[in-house]
Amino acid sequence: MENSGIDVAAATKNLITLYGKMEVEEQVNFYDSWADDYEQHISVMGYQAPRFGVETVDSVYLGDRENALVLDVPCGTGLVADGLQKLGFKNFHGIDGSERMLKIAESKGLYQSLTRWILTSDEPLPIEPGSYDLVIVVGGLAQQHLPWDILPEMLRVTKPGGFICFTLRAEETDHRRKLLASIQELVNTGLWEKVVERNVENWQKKVVNTGVTEQYHGGIVAVYKKK
């Protein structure tokens, strides 16, 4: 039976809360309390962003995967690193605001470094410029998650010639419009170039107060290359 053993009502409640308006501290507390059930609950809505992000990186990353250094932010419970590891990547650093999420990620034995850090527009990451061959941001650019103007910071910590992969849900919001403008500005100023943009129809099922529907949100996966 589909979703057998999963508390679908609890999953629905958390999935609705996920996209609600929360202050940063509330958001961190929410993820800490949700971490143990996170992977089961997102399976209820058929959330595929980690898989789509990993597949898209696989299609464009032709360099030395075994020695490439990957920054996974926010890394959550490690779903992205798990997928990339199966494709030959070996070296992962993870950043997340939730201590409990980080503990679960650590238990998977995939990361050489895990750091609790609240990403904001005002404070740079505790990372030297040009440190990573690949920076991957799956789910973090959703509304109420990372700020829309965080991409220049992701670019700063990427090596010249390195890749930045990010995902976002295909829905019209002010946050998304500002994010897309920021992406284009980085293109216009010659700081990065688009490698691929993939539009996905069955990104995740829509969640309403009465439960998970059989209708889907679309989504986008993009990969850019730092010049």
Coordinates of N, CA and C in Angstrom, one line a residue:
M1 N 0.8 -1.2 0.0 CA 0.0 0.0 0.0 C 0.9 1.2 0.0
E2 N 0.5 2.2 -0.8 CA 1.3 3.4 -0.9 C 1.4 4.2 0.4
N3 N 2.5 4.7 0.8 CA 2.7 5.5 2.0 C 2.4 4.7 3.2
S4 N 2.4 3.4 3.2 CA 2.1 2.5 4.3 C 3.1 2.9 5.5
G5 N 2.5 3.0 6.7 CA 3.3 3.3 7.8 C 3.6 4.8 8.0
I6 N 3.2 5.6 7.1 CA 3.4 7.1 7.2 C 2.2 7.8 7.7
D7 N 2.3 8.6 8.7 CA 1.2 9.4 9.2 C 0.9 10.5 8.2
V8 N 0.0 10.3 7.3 CA -0.3 11.2 6.2 C -0.8 12.5 6.7
A9 N -1.6 12.5 7.7 CA -2.2 13.8 8.3 C -1.0 14.6 8.8
A10 N -0.1 14.0 9.5 CA 1.1 14.8 10.1 C 1.9 15.3 8.9
A11 N 2.1 14.4 7.9 CA 2.9 14.9 6.8 C 2.3 16.1 6.1
T12 N 0.9 16.0 5.9 CA 0.2 17.1 5.2 C 0.4 18.4 6.0
K13 N 0.2 18.3 7.3 CA 0.4 19.5 8.2 C 1.8 20.1 8.1
N14 N 2.8 19.3 8.1 CA 4.1 19.8 7.9 C 4.4 20.4 6.6
L15 N 3.9 19.7 5.5 CA 4.1 20.2 4.2 C 3.4 21.6 4.0
I16 N 2.2 21.8 4.6 CA 1.6 23.1 4.5 C 2.4 24.1 5.3
T17 N 2.9 23.8 6.5 CA 3.7 24.7 7.3 C 4.9 25.1 6.5
L18 N 5.5 24.1 5.8 CA 6.8 24.4 5.1 C 6.8 25.6 4.2
Y19 N 5.6 25.9 3.5 CA 5.6 27.0 2.6 C 4.8 28.2 3.3
G20 N 4.6 28.2 4.6 CA 4.0 29.3 5.3 C 5.0 30.3 5.6
K21 N 4.5 31.4 6.1 CA 5.4 32.5 6.5 C 6.0 32.3 7.9
M22 N 7.3 32.2 8.0 CA 8.0 32.0 9.3 C 9.2 32.9 9.4
E23 N 9.5 33.3 10.6 CA 10.8 34.0 10.9 C 11.9 32.9 10.9
V24 N 13.1 33.4 10.8 CA 14.2 32.5 10.6 C 14.3 31.5 11.8
E25 N 14.1 32.0 13.0 CA 14.2 31.1 14.2 C 13.1 30.1 14.2
E26 N 11.9 30.5 13.8 CA 10.8 29.6 13.7 C 11.1 28.5 12.6
Q27 N 11.7 28.9 11.5 CA 12.0 28.0 10.5 C 13.0 26.9 10.9
V28 N 14.0 27.4 11.6 CA 15.0 26.4 12.1 C 14.4 25.4 13.1
N29 N 13.6 25.9 14.0 CA 12.9 25.1 15.0 C 12.0 24.1 14.3
F30 N 11.3 24.6 13.2 CA 10.4 23.7 12.5 C 11.2 22.5 11.9
Y31 N 12.3 22.8 11.2 CA 13.1 21.7 10.6 C 13.7 20.8 11.7
D32 N 14.1 21.4 12.8 CA 14.7 20.5 13.9 C 13.6 19.5 14.3
S33 N 12.4 20.0 14.5 CA 11.3 19.1 14.9 C 10.8 18.1 13.8
W34 N 11.1 18.5 12.6 CA 10.6 17.7 11.5 C 11.6 16.7 11.0
A35 N 12.9 16.9 11.3 CA 14.0 16.1 10.7 C 13.8 14.6 10.7
D36 N 13.4 14.0 11.8 CA 13.3 12.6 11.9 C 12.2 12.0 10.9
D37 N 11.2 12.8 10.6 CA 10.2 12.3 9.6 C 10.3 12.9 8.3
Y38 N 11.3 13.8 8.1 CA 11.4 14.6 6.8 C 11.3 13.7 5.6
E39 N 12.2 12.7 5.5 CA 12.3 12.0 4.2 C 11.0 11.2 3.9
Q40 N 10.4 10.7 4.9 CA 9.1 10.0 4.7 C 8.0 11.0 4.3
H41 N 8.0 12.1 4.9 CA 6.9 13.1 4.7 C 7.0 13.7 3.3
I42 N 8.2 14.0 2.8 CA 8.3 14.6 1.5 C 8.1 13.5 0.4
S43 N 8.2 12.2 0.8 CA 7.8 11.2 -0.2 C 6.3 11.2 -0.4
V44 N 5.5 11.6 0.6 CA 4.1 11.7 0.4 C 3.7 12.6 -0.7
M45 N 4.4 13.7 -0.9 CA 4.0 14.6 -2.0 C 4.9 14.4 -3.3
G46 N 5.6 13.2 -3.3 CA 6.4 12.9 -4.5 C 7.4 14.0 -4.8
Y47 N 8.1 14.5 -3.8 CA 9.1 15.6 -4.0 C 10.3 15.0 -4.7
Q48 N 10.6 15.5 -5.9 CA 11.7 14.9 -6.7 C 12.9 15.9 -7.0
A49 N 12.9 17.0 -6.3 CA 14.0 18.0 -6.6 C 15.4 17.4 -6.4
P50 N 15.7 16.7 -5.4 CA 17.0 16.1 -5.2 C 17.4 15.2 -6.4
R51 N 16.5 14.4 -6.9 CA 16.7 13.5 -8.0 C 17.0 14.3 -9.3
F52 N 16.1 15.3 -9.5 CA 16.2 16.1 -10.7 C 17.5 16.9 -10.7
G53 N 17.9 17.4 -9.6 CA 19.1 18.2 -9.4 C 20.4 17.3 -9.7
V54 N 20.4 16.1 -9.2 CA 21.5 15.2 -9.3 C 21.6 14.7 -10.8
E55 N 20.4 14.4 -11.4 CA 20.4 14.0 -12.8 C 20.9 15.1 -13.7
T56 N 20.6 16.3 -13.4 CA 21.0 17.4 -14.3 C 22.5 17.7 -14.2
V57 N 23.0 17.6 -12.9 CA 24.5 17.7 -12.8 C 25.2 16.6 -13.5
D58 N 24.7 15.4 -13.4 CA 25.3 14.2 -14.1 C 25.4 14.5 -15.6
S59 N 24.4 15.2 -16.2 CA 24.4 15.4 -17.6 C 25.4 16.4 -18.1
V60 N 25.9 17.2 -17.2 CA 26.8 18.3 -17.7 C 28.2 18.3 -17.0
Y61 N 28.4 17.6 -15.9 CA 29.7 17.6 -15.3 C 30.5 16.5 -15.9
L62 N 31.5 17.0 -16.7 CA 32.4 16.0 -17.4 C 33.8 15.9 -16.8
G63 N 34.0 16.7 -15.7 CA 35.3 16.7 -15.1 C 35.6 15.5 -14.2
D64 N 36.7 15.7 -13.4 CA 37.1 14.6 -12.4 C 36.2 14.7 -11.2
R65 N 35.3 13.7 -11.2 CA 34.3 13.7 -10.1 C 34.9 13.2 -8.8
E66 N 35.8 12.3 -8.9 CA 36.4 11.7 -7.6 C 37.1 12.7 -6.8
N67 N 37.7 13.7 -7.4 CA 38.5 14.7 -6.7 C 37.7 16.1 -6.6
A68 N 36.6 16.2 -7.2 CA 35.8 17.4 -7.1 C 35.3 17.7 -5.7
L69 N 35.3 18.9 -5.3 CA 34.8 19.3 -4.0 C 33.4 19.9 -4.2
V70 N 32.4 19.4 -3.5 CA 31.1 19.8 -3.7 C 30.5 20.5 -2.4
L71 N 29.9 21.6 -2.6 CA 29.2 22.3 -1.4 C 27.7 22.0 -1.6
D72 N 27.1 21.4 -0.7 CA 25.6 21.1 -0.7 C 25.0 22.0 0.4
V73 N 24.1 22.9 -0.1 CA 23.6 23.9 0.8 C 22.2 24.3 0.3
P74 N 21.2 24.3 1.2 CA 21.2 23.6 2.5 C 21.2 22.1 2.3
C75 N 22.0 21.4 3.1 CA 22.2 19.9 2.8 C 21.1 19.1 3.4
G76 N 20.3 19.6 4.3 CA 19.2 18.8 4.9 C 19.7 17.5 5.4
T77 N 19.0 16.4 5.1 CA 19.4 15.1 5.6 C 20.4 14.3 4.7
G78 N 20.8 15.0 3.6 CA 21.9 14.4 2.8 C 21.4 13.7 1.5
L79 N 20.1 14.0 1.1 CA 19.6 13.3 -0.1 C 20.4 13.6 -1.4
V80 N 20.8 14.8 -1.5 CA 21.6 15.2 -2.7 C 23.0 14.5 -2.7
A81 N 23.7 14.6 -1.6 CA 25.0 14.0 -1.5 C 24.9 12.5 -1.8
D82 N 23.8 11.9 -1.3 CA 23.6 10.4 -1.5 C 23.5 10.1 -3.0
G83 N 22.7 11.0 -3.7 CA 22.6 10.8 -5.2 C 23.9 11.0 -5.9
L84 N 24.6 12.1 -5.6 CA 25.8 12.4 -6.3 C 26.9 11.4 -6.0
Q85 N 26.9 10.8 -4.8 CA 27.9 9.8 -4.4 C 27.8 8.6 -5.3
K86 N 26.6 8.3 -5.7 CA 26.3 7.1 -6.6 C 26.8 7.4 -8.0
L87 N 27.1 8.7 -8.3 CA 27.5 9.0 -9.6 C 29.0 9.3 -9.7
G88 N 29.7 9.0 -8.6 CA 31.2 9.1 -8.6 C 31.8 10.3 -7.8
F89 N 30.9 11.2 -7.3 CA 31.5 12.3 -6.5 C 31.8 11.7 -5.1
K90 N 32.9 12.2 -4.5 CA 33.3 11.6 -3.3 C 33.5 12.7 -2.1
N91 N 33.6 13.9 -2.4 CA 34.0 14.9 -1.4 C 32.9 16.0 -1.3
F92 N 32.3 15.9 -0.1 CA 31.1 16.8 0.2 C 31.3 17.6 1.5
H93 N 31.0 18.9 1.3 CA 30.8 19.8 2.5 C 29.3 20.2 2.5
G94 N 28.7 20.1 3.7 CA 27.3 20.5 3.8 C 27.1 21.6 4.8
I95 N 26.1 22.4 4.5 CA 25.7 23.5 5.4 C 24.2 23.5 5.5
D96 N 23.8 23.7 6.7 CA 22.3 23.7 7.0 C 22.1 24.5 8.3
G97 N 20.9 25.1 8.4 CA 20.6 25.8 9.6 C 20.0 24.9 10.8
S98 N 19.7 23.7 10.4 CA 19.0 22.8 11.4 C 20.1 21.8 12.0
E99 N 20.3 21.8 13.2 CA 21.2 20.9 13.9 C 20.8 19.5 13.7
R100 N 19.5 19.2 13.9 CA 19.0 17.9 13.8 C 19.1 17.3 12.3
M101 N 18.8 18.2 11.3 CA 19.0 17.7 10.0 C 20.5 17.4 9.7
L102 N 21.4 18.2 10.3 CA 22.8 17.9 10.1 C 23.2 16.6 10.8
K103 N 22.6 16.3 11.9 CA 22.9 15.0 12.6 C 22.5 13.8 11.8
I104 N 21.4 13.9 11.1 CA 21.0 12.8 10.2 C 21.9 12.7 9.0
A105 N 22.2 13.9 8.4 CA 23.2 13.9 7.3 C 24.5 13.2 7.7
E106 N 25.0 13.6 8.9 CA 26.3 13.0 9.4 C 26.2 11.5 9.6
S107 N 25.0 11.0 10.0 CA 24.9 9.5 10.2 C 25.1 8.7 8.9
K108 N 24.9 9.4 7.7 CA 25.1 8.7 6.4 C 26.5 8.5 6.0
G109 N 27.4 9.2 6.7 CA 28.8 9.1 6.4 C 29.3 9.6 5.0
L110 N 28.6 10.5 4.5 CA 28.9 11.0 3.1 C 29.8 12.3 3.1
Y111 N 29.7 13.1 4.2 CA 30.3 14.4 4.2 C 31.6 14.4 5.0
Q112 N 32.6 15.1 4.5 CA 33.8 15.4 5.2 C 33.7 16.5 6.2
S113 N 32.7 17.4 5.9 CA 32.5 18.6 6.7 C 31.0 19.0 6.7
L114 N 30.5 19.2 7.9 CA 29.1 19.7 8.1 C 29.1 20.9 9.0
T115 N 28.5 22.0 8.6 CA 28.5 23.2 9.4 C 27.1 23.7 9.6
R116 N 26.8 24.1 10.8 CA 25.5 24.8 11.0 C 25.7 26.2 10.8
W117 N 24.9 26.8 9.9 CA 25.0 28.2 9.5 C 23.7 28.7 9.0
I118 N 23.3 29.8 9.4 CA 22.1 30.5 8.9 C 22.5 31.4 7.8
L119 N 22.0 31.1 6.6 CA 22.4 31.9 5.4 C 21.5 33.1 5.3
T120 N 22.1 34.3 5.3 CA 21.4 35.5 5.2 C 22.0 36.3 4.1
S121 N 21.3 37.4 3.7 CA 21.9 38.3 2.7 C 23.0 39.1 3.2
D122 N 23.2 39.3 4.5 CA 24.1 40.2 5.1 C 25.5 39.6 5.5
E123 N 25.5 38.3 5.8 CA 26.7 37.7 6.4 C 27.2 36.6 5.4
P124 N 28.5 36.8 5.0 CA 29.0 35.8 4.0 C 29.3 34.4 4.7
L125 N 29.3 33.4 3.9 CA 29.7 32.1 4.4 C 31.1 32.1 4.9
P126 N 31.3 31.2 5.9 CA 32.7 31.1 6.5 C 33.6 30.3 5.6
I127 N 33.7 30.7 4.3 CA 34.4 29.9 3.3 C 35.2 30.8 2.5
E128 N 36.4 30.4 2.1 CA 37.3 31.1 1.3 C 36.7 31.2 -0.2
P129 N 37.0 32.3 -0.9 CA 36.5 32.4 -2.3 C 37.1 31.3 -3.1
G130 N 36.4 30.9 -4.1 CA 36.9 29.9 -5.1 C 37.2 28.5 -4.5
S131 N 36.4 28.0 -3.6 CA 36.8 26.8 -2.9 C 36.2 25.5 -3.5
Y132 N 35.1 25.7 -4.3 CA 34.3 24.5 -4.7 C 34.2 24.3 -6.2
D133 N 34.3 23.1 -6.6 CA 34.1 22.7 -8.1 C 32.6 22.7 -8.4
L134 N 31.8 22.4 -7.5 CA 30.4 22.4 -7.7 C 29.6 22.8 -6.4
V135 N 28.7 23.8 -6.6 CA 27.8 24.2 -5.5 C 26.4 23.8 -5.9
I136 N 25.7 23.1 -5.1 CA 24.4 22.7 -5.4 C 23.4 23.1 -4.4
V137 N 22.3 23.8 -4.8 CA 21.3 24.4 -3.9 C 20.0 23.8 -4.3
V138 N 19.6 22.7 -3.7 CA 18.3 22.0 -4.0 C 17.3 22.3 -2.9
G139 N 16.2 23.0 -3.3 CA 15.1 23.3 -2.4 C 15.3 24.6 -1.6
G140 N 16.6 25.0 -1.5 CA 16.8 26.1 -0.6 C 16.3 27.5 -1.1
L141 N 16.0 27.6 -2.4 CA 15.6 28.8 -3.0 C 14.1 28.9 -3.0
A142 N 13.4 28.0 -2.3 CA 11.9 28.1 -2.2 C 11.6 29.3 -1.4
Q143 N 10.3 29.8 -1.6 CA 9.9 30.9 -0.8 C 10.0 30.6 0.7
Q144 N 10.5 31.6 1.4 CA 10.6 31.5 2.9 C 11.8 30.7 3.3
H145 N 12.6 30.3 2.3 CA 13.9 29.6 2.7 C 15.0 30.5 2.5
L146 N 16.0 30.3 1.6 CA 17.1 31.2 1.4 C 16.6 32.5 0.8
P147 N 17.3 33.6 1.1 CA 16.9 34.9 0.5 C 17.2 34.8 -1.0
W148 N 16.4 35.6 -1.7 CA 16.5 35.6 -3.2 C 17.9 36.1 -3.7
D149 N 18.6 36.9 -2.9 CA 19.8 37.5 -3.3 C 21.1 36.8 -2.9
I150 N 20.9 35.5 -2.6 CA 22.0 34.7 -2.1 C 23.0 34.2 -3.2
L151 N 22.6 34.2 -4.4 CA 23.4 33.6 -5.5 C 24.7 34.2 -5.7
P152 N 24.9 35.5 -5.5 CA 26.3 36.0 -5.6 C 27.3 35.4 -4.6
E153 N 26.7 35.0 -3.4 CA 27.6 34.4 -2.4 C 27.9 33.0 -2.8
M154 N 26.9 32.3 -3.4 CA 27.2 30.9 -4.0 C 28.3 31.0 -5.1
L155 N 28.2 32.1 -5.9 CA 29.2 32.3 -6.9 C 30.6 32.6 -6.3
R156 N 30.6 33.3 -5.3 CA 31.9 33.7 -4.7 C 32.7 32.5 -4.2
V157 N 32.0 31.5 -3.7 CA 32.7 30.3 -3.1 C 33.0 29.2 -4.2
T158 N 32.6 29.5 -5.4 CA 32.8 28.5 -6.5 C 34.1 28.9 -7.2
K159 N 34.8 27.9 -7.6 CA 36.1 28.1 -8.4 C 35.7 28.6 -9.8
P160 N 36.6 29.4 -10.4 CA 36.4 29.8 -11.8 C 36.3 28.5 -12.6
G161 N 35.3 28.5 -13.5 CA 35.1 27.3 -14.3 C 34.2 26.3 -13.6
G162 N 33.9 26.5 -12.3 CA 33.1 25.6 -11.5 C 31.6 25.8 -11.8
F163 N 30.8 24.9 -11.3 CA 29.4 24.9 -11.6 C 28.5 25.2 -10.4
I164 N 27.4 25.9 -10.6 CA 26.4 26.2 -9.6 C 25.1 25.6 -10.1
C165 N 24.5 24.7 -9.4 CA 23.2 24.1 -9.8 C 22.2 24.5 -8.7
F166 N 21.0 24.9 -9.2 CA 20.0 25.2 -8.2 C 18.6 24.8 -8.8
T167 N 17.7 24.6 -7.9 CA 16.3 24.2 -8.2 C 15.3 25.2 -7.7
L168 N 14.2 25.4 -8.3 CA 13.1 26.2 -7.7 C 11.8 25.7 -8.3
R169 N 10.8 25.9 -7.5 CA 9.4 25.6 -8.0 C 8.9 26.6 -9.0
A170 N 8.2 26.1 -10.0 CA 7.7 27.0 -11.0 C 6.4 27.6 -10.7
E171 N 6.4 28.6 -9.8 CA 5.2 29.4 -9.5 C 5.6 30.9 -9.4
E172 N 4.6 31.7 -9.8 CA 4.9 33.1 -9.8 C 4.8 33.7 -8.4
T173 N 5.9 34.2 -7.8 CA 5.9 34.9 -6.6 C 6.9 36.0 -6.7
D174 N 6.8 37.0 -5.8 CA 7.7 38.1 -5.8 C 9.1 37.6 -5.5
H175 N 9.2 36.7 -4.6 CA 10.5 36.1 -4.3 C 11.2 35.5 -5.6
R176 N 10.4 34.8 -6.4 CA 10.9 34.1 -7.6 C 11.3 35.2 -8.7
R177 N 10.5 36.2 -8.8 CA 10.8 37.3 -9.8 C 12.1 38.0 -9.4
K178 N 12.3 38.2 -8.2 CA 13.5 38.9 -7.8 C 14.7 37.9 -8.0
L179 N 14.5 36.7 -7.7 CA 15.6 35.7 -7.9 C 16.0 35.6 -9.4
L180 N 15.0 35.5 -10.3 CA 15.2 35.5 -11.7 C 16.0 36.7 -12.2
A181 N 15.6 37.9 -11.6 CA 16.3 39.1 -12.0 C 17.8 39.1 -11.6
S182 N 18.0 38.5 -10.4 CA 19.4 38.4 -9.9 C 20.2 37.4 -10.8
I183 N 19.6 36.3 -11.2 CA 20.2 35.4 -12.1 C 20.6 36.1 -13.4
Q184 N 19.7 36.8 -14.0 CA 20.0 37.5 -15.2 C 21.1 38.6 -15.1
E185 N 21.1 39.3 -13.9 CA 22.1 40.3 -13.7 C 23.5 39.7 -13.7
L186 N 23.6 38.5 -13.1 CA 24.9 37.8 -13.0 C 25.4 37.4 -14.4
V187 N 24.4 37.1 -15.3 CA 24.7 36.8 -16.7 C 25.1 38.1 -17.4
N188 N 24.4 39.1 -17.2 CA 24.7 40.4 -17.9 C 26.0 41.0 -17.5
T189 N 26.4 40.8 -16.3 CA 27.7 41.3 -15.8 C 28.9 40.4 -16.1
G190 N 28.6 39.2 -16.8 CA 29.6 38.3 -17.2 C 30.3 37.5 -16.1
L191 N 29.5 37.3 -15.0 CA 30.1 36.5 -13.9 C 29.8 35.0 -14.1
W192 N 28.8 34.7 -14.8 CA 28.5 33.3 -15.1 C 27.8 33.1 -16.4
E193 N 27.7 31.9 -16.9 CA 26.9 31.6 -18.1 C 26.0 30.4 -17.9
K194 N 24.9 30.4 -18.5 CA 24.0 29.3 -18.4 C 24.5 28.1 -19.2
V195 N 24.5 26.9 -18.5 CA 24.9 25.7 -19.1 C 23.6 24.9 -19.6
V196 N 22.6 24.8 -18.7 CA 21.4 24.1 -19.0 C 20.3 24.6 -18.1
E197 N 19.1 24.7 -18.6 CA 17.9 24.9 -17.8 C 16.9 23.9 -18.1
R198 N 16.4 23.2 -17.2 CA 15.5 22.0 -17.4 C 14.1 22.3 -16.7
N199 N 13.1 22.3 -17.5 CA 11.7 22.4 -16.9 C 11.1 21.1 -16.7
V200 N 10.6 20.9 -15.5 CA 10.1 19.6 -15.1 C 8.6 19.8 -14.7
E201 N 7.7 18.9 -15.3 CA 6.3 19.1 -15.0 C 5.9 18.5 -13.6
N202 N 6.3 17.2 -13.4 CA 5.9 16.5 -12.2 C 7.0 16.7 -11.1
W203 N 7.0 18.0 -10.6 CA 8.0 18.3 -9.6 C 7.7 17.8 -8.2
Q204 N 6.4 18.1 -7.8 CA 5.9 17.7 -6.5 C 4.4 17.8 -6.5
K205 N 3.7 17.0 -5.8 CA 2.3 17.1 -5.7 C 1.8 18.3 -5.0
K206 N 0.7 18.9 -5.4 CA 0.2 20.0 -4.6 C -0.5 19.5 -3.3
V207 N -0.3 20.3 -2.3 CA -0.8 20.0 -1.0 C -1.8 21.1 -0.6
V208 N -3.0 20.6 -0.2 CA -4.0 21.5 0.3 C -4.4 21.1 1.7
N209 N -5.3 21.9 2.3 CA -5.6 21.6 3.8 C -6.2 20.2 4.0
T210 N -6.8 19.7 2.9 CA -7.5 18.4 3.1 C -6.5 17.2 2.7
G211 N -5.3 17.6 2.3 CA -4.4 16.5 2.0 C -3.6 16.7 0.7
V212 N -2.9 15.7 0.3 CA -2.1 15.8 -0.9 C -2.9 15.4 -2.2
T213 N -2.9 16.3 -3.2 CA -3.7 16.0 -4.4 C -2.9 15.3 -5.4
E214 N -3.5 14.9 -6.5 CA -2.8 14.3 -7.6 C -2.4 15.3 -8.7
Q215 N -2.6 16.6 -8.4 CA -2.1 17.6 -9.3 C -0.6 17.9 -8.9
Y216 N 0.2 18.4 -9.9 CA 1.6 18.6 -9.6 C 2.0 20.1 -9.9
H217 N 2.9 20.6 -9.0 CA 3.6 21.8 -9.3 C 4.7 21.4 -10.4
G218 N 5.1 22.4 -11.2 CA 6.2 22.2 -12.0 C 7.5 22.7 -11.3
G219 N 8.6 22.5 -11.9 CA 9.8 23.0 -11.3 C 10.9 23.2 -12.4
I220 N 12.0 23.9 -11.9 CA 13.1 24.2 -12.8 C 14.4 23.8 -12.1
V221 N 15.3 23.2 -12.9 CA 16.7 22.9 -12.5 C 17.6 23.7 -13.5
A222 N 18.5 24.4 -13.0 CA 19.4 25.2 -13.8 C 20.8 24.9 -13.3
V223 N 21.8 24.9 -14.3 CA 23.2 24.8 -14.0 C 23.9 26.0 -14.7
Y224 N 24.7 26.8 -14.0 CA 25.5 27.8 -14.5 C 26.9 27.6 -14.3
K225 N 27.8 28.1 -15.1 CA 29.2 28.0 -15.0 C 29.9 29.3 -14.7
K226 N 30.7 29.3 -13.6 CA 31.4 30.6 -13.3 C 32.5 30.9 -14.3
K227 N 32.5 32.1 -14.7 CA 33.6 32.5 -15.7 C 34.9 32.9 -14.9

